[in-house]
CSV table of C-alpha atoms and ligand atoms in Angstrom, one decimal:
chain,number,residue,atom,x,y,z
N,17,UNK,CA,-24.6,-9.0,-21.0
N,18,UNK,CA,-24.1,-5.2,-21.6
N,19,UNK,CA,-25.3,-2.2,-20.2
N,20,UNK,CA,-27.6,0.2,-22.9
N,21,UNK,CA,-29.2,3.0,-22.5
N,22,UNK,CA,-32.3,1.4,-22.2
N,23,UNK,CA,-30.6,-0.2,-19.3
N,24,UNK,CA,-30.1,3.3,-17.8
N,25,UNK,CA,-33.8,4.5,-18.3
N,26,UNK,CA,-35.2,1.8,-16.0
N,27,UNK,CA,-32.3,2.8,-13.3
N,28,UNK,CA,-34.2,6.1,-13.7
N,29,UNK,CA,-37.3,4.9,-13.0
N,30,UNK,CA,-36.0,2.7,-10.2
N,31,UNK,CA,-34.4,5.9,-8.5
N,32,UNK,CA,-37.3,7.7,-8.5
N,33,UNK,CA,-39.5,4.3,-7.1
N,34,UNK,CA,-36.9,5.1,-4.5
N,35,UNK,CA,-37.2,8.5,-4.0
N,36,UNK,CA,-41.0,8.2,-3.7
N,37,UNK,CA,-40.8,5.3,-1.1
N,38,UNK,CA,-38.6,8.0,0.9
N,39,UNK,CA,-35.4,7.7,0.1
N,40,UNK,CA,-33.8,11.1,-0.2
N,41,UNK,CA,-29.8,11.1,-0.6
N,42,UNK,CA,-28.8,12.1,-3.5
N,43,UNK,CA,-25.8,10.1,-3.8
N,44,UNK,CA,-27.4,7.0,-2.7
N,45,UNK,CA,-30.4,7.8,-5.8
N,46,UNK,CA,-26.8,8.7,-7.9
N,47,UNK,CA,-25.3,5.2,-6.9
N,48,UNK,CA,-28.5,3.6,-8.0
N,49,UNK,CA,-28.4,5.4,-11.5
N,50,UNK,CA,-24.9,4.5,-12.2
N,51,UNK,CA,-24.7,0.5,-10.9
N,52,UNK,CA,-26.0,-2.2,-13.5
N,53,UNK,CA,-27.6,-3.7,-11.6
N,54,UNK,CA,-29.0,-6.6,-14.2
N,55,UNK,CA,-25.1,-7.6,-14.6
N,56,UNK,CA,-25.5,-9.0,-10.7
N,57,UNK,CA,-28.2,-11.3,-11.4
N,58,UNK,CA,-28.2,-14.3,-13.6
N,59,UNK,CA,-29.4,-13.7,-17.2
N,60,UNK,CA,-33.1,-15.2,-17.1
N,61,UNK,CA,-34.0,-12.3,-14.3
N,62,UNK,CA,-32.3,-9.5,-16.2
N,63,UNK,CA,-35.8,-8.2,-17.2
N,64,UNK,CA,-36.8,-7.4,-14.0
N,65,UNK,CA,-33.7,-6.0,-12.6
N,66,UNK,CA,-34.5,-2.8,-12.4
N,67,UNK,CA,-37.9,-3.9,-10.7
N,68,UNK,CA,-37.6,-3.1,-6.7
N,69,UNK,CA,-37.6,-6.6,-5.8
N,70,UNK,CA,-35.0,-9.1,-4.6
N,71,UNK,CA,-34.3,-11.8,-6.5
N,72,UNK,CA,-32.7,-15.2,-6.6
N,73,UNK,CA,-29.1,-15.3,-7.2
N,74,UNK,CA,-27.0,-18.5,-6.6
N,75,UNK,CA,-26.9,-20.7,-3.3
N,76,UNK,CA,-30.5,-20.3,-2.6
N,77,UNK,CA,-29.5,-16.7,-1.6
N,78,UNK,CA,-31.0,-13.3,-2.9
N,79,UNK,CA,-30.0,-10.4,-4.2
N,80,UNK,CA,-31.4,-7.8,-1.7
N,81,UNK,CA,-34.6,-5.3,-2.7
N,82,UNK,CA,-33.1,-1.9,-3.7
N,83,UNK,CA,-34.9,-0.4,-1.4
N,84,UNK,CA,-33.1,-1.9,1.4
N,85,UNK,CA,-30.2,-1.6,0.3
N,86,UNK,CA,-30.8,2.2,-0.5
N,87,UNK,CA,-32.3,2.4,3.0
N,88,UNK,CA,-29.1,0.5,4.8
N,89,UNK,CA,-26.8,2.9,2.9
N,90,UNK,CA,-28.8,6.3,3.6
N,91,UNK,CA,-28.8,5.0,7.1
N,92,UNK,CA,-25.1,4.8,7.5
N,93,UNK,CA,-24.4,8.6,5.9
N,94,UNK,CA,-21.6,6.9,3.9
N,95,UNK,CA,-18.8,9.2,3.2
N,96,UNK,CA,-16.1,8.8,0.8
N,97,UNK,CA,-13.1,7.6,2.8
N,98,UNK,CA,-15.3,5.6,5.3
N,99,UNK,CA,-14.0,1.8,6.5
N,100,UNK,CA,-16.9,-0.5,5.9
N,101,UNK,CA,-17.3,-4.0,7.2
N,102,UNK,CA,-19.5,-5.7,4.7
N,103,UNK,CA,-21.3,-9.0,6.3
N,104,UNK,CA,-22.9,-11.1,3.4
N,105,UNK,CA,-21.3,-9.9,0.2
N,106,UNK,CA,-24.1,-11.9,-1.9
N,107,UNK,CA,-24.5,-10.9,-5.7
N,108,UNK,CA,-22.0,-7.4,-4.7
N,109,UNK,CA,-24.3,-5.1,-5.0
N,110,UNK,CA,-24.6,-3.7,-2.1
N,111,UNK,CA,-20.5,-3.6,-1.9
N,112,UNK,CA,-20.6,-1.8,-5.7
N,113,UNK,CA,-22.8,0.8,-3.7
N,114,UNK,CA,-20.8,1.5,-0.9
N,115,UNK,CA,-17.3,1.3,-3.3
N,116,UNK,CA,-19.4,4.1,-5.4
N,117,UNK,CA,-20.2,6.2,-2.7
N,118,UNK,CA,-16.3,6.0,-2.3
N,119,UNK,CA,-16.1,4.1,1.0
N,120,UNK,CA,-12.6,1.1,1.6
N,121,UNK,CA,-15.1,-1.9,2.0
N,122,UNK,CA,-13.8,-4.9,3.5
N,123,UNK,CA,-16.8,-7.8,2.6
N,124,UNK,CA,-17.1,-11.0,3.9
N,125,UNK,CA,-19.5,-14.0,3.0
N,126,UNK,CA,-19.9,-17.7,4.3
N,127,UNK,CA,-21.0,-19.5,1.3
N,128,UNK,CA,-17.7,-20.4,-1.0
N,129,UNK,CA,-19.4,-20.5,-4.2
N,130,UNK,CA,-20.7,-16.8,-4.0
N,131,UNK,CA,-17.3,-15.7,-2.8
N,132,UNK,CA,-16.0,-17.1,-5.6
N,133,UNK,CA,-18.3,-15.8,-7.6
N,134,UNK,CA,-18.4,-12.3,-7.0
N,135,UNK,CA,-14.8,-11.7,-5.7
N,136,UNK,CA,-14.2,-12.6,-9.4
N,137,UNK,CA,-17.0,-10.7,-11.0
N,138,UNK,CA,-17.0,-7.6,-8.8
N,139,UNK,CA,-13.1,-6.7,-9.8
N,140,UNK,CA,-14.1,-7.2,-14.0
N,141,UNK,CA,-16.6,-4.2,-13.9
N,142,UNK,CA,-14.3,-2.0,-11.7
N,143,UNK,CA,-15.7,-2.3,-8.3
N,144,UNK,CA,-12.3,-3.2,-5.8
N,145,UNK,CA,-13.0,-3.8,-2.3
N,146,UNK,CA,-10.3,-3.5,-0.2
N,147,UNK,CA,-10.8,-6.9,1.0
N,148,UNK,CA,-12.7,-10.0,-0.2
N,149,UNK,CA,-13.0,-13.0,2.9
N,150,UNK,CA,-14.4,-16.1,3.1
N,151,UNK,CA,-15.4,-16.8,6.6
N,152,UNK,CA,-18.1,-16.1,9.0
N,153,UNK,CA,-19.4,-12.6,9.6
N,154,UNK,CA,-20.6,-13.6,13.1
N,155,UNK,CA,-17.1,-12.9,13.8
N,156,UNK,CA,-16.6,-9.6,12.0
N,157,UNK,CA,-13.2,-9.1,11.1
N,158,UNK,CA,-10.9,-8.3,14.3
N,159,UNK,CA,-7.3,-8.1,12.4
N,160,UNK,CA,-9.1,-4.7,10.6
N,161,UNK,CA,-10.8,-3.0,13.2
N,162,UNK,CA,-11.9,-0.7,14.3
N,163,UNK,CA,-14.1,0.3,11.2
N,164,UNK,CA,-16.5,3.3,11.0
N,165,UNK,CA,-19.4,1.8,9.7
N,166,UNK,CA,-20.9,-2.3,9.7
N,167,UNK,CA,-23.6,-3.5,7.8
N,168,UNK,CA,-25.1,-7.0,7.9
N,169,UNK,CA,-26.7,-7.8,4.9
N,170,UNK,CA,-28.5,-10.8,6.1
N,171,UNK,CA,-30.9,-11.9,8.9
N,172,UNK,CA,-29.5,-12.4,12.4
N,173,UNK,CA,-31.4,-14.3,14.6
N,174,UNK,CA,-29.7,-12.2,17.5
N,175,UNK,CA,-27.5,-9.4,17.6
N,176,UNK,CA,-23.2,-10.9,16.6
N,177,UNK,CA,-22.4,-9.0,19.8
N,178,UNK,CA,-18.1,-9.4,18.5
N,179,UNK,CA,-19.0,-6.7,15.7
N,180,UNK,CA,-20.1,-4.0,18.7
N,181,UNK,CA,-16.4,-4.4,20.0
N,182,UNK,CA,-15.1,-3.6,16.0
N,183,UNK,CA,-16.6,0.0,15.7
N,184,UNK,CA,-14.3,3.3,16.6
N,185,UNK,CA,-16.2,5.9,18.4
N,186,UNK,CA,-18.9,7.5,17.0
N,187,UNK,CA,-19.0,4.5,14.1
N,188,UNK,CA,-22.1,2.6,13.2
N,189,UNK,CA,-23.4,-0.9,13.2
N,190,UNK,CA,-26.3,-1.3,11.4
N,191,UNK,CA,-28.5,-4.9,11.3
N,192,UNK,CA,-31.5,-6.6,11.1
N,193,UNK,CA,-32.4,-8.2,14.0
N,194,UNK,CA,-35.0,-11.3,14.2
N,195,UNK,CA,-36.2,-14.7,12.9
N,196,UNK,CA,-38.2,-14.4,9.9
N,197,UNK,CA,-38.9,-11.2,10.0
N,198,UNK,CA,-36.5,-8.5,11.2
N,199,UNK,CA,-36.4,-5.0,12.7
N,200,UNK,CA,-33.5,-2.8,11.2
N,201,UNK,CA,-31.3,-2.1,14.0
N,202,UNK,CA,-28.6,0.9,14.2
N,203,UNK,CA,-26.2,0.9,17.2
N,204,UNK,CA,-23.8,4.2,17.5
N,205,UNK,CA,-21.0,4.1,19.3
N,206,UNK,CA,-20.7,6.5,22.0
N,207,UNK,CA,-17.7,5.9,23.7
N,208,UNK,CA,-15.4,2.9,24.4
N,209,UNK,CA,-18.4,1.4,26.7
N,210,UNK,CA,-21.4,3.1,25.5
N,211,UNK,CA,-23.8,2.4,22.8
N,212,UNK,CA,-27.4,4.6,21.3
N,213,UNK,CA,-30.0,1.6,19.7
N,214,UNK,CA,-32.2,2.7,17.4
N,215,UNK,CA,-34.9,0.4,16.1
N,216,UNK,CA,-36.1,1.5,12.2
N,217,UNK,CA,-38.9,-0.8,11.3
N,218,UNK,CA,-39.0,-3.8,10.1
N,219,UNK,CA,-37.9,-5.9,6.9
N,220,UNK,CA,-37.4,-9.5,5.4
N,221,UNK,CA,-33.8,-10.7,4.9
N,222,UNK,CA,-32.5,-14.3,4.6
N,223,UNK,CA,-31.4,-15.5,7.7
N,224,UNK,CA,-27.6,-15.0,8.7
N,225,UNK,CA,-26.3,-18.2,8.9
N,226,UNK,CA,-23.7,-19.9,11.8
N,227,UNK,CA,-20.1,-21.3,10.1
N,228,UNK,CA,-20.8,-24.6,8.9
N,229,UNK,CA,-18.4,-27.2,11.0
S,2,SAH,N1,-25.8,-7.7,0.0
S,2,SAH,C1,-26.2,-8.9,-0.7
S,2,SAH,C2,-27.2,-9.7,0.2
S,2,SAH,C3,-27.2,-11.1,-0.1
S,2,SAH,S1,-28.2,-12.1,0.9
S,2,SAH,C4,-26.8,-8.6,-2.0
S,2,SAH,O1,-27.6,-7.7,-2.2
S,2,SAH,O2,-26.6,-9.4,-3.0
S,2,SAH,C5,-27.2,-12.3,2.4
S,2,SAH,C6,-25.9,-12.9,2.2
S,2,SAH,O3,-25.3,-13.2,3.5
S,2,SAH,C7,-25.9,-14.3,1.5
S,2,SAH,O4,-25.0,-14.2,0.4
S,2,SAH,C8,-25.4,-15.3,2.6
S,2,SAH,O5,-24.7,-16.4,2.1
S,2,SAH,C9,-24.5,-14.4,3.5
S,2,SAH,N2,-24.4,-14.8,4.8
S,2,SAH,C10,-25.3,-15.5,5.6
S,2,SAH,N3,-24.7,-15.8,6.8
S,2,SAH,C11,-23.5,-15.2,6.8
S,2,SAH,C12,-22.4,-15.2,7.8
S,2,SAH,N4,-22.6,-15.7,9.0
S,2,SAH,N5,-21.3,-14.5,7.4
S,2,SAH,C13,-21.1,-13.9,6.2
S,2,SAH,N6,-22.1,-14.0,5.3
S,2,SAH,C14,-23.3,-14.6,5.6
């Protein structure tokens, strides 16, 4: 597949979908102009790629709604130089944000195939995380802490409490917190022992799942 200019009309359009729907960073709209998005998703969906919509990728998993993931990303003010934890690397697209917006993104994801997948793919259209892991994000990633920003990409039934203790002071975890459906959740870190909650409404992810035994 290849990226045409037609392509880079309907990122356009998407951005100002966004833009509409309240998102208002420029370089988050910028990130969305620039990513091909249809190159994440598996050929039969390319036509609605630029639709915002998530979609089906492999391992009965989805690509998240641009909106969320424009949401997720405005919500952490990401700055270039920032270290991101990346739980549920999925299709990449959220990582390709984060890598754009010049962040060192260290991603992890549970299920092997997509791993495999997109620690291949992600690297062939110049989008290098710092780190690519297989393994369970429950955990976060405690040899690389602290980091200045988290983001869970999926679901969690409660809140992984290991990925409070990962964040320096003053960083950011943000997750969606909930079965079925979820309420975006953004702890600050205050201090070594204090943290601020904010709750910011509520959205549908698929659920964050425990490391299979
Ligand atoms: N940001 C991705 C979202 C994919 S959906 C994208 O836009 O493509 C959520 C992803 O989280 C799935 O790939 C799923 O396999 C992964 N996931 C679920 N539970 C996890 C866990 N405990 N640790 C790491 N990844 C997990």
């Amino acid at each position: 597949m290849r990226d045409t200019t037609k392509h880079k009309g309907l990122r356009n359009q998407l951005a100002s979908v966004l833009e509409a729907k309240g998102i208002s960073s420029d370089t988050v709209l910028g990130a969305i102009k620039k990513i091909p998005r249809h190159l994440f998703m598996d050929s039969g969906f390319e036509a609605h790629a630029y639709q915002d919509k998530p979609f089906p990728i492999a391992a009965d998993q989805t690509i998240s709604q641009p909106y969320t993931v424009a949401f997720q990303t405005e919500v952490l003010e990401v700055k270039p130089g920032d270290k991101i934890l990346e739980i549920g690397t999925g299709s990449g697209y959220q990582t390709a944000v984060l890598l754009e917006l010049g962040a060192t993104v260290f991603t992890i994801e549970r299920q092997h195939e997509l791993f495999k997948k997109t620690s291949l793919f992600l690297p062939k259209i110049g989008y290098k995380p710092k780190r690519f892991v297989f393994g369970d994000g429950y955990k976060g990633l405690p040899k690389e802490a602290p980091f200045d920003k988290i983001i869970v990409t999926a679901g969690a039934p409660e809140l992984p409490k290991a990925l409070l203790g990962q964040l320096k002071v003053g960083g950011k975890l943000l997750v969606p917190i909930g079965d079925g459906a979820q309420v975006m959740t953004l702890f600050i870190r205050k201090s070594p022992v204090e943290f601020e909650k904010h709750e910011l409404g509520d959205f549908r992810f698929v659920p964050m799942l425990r490391e299979k035994n």
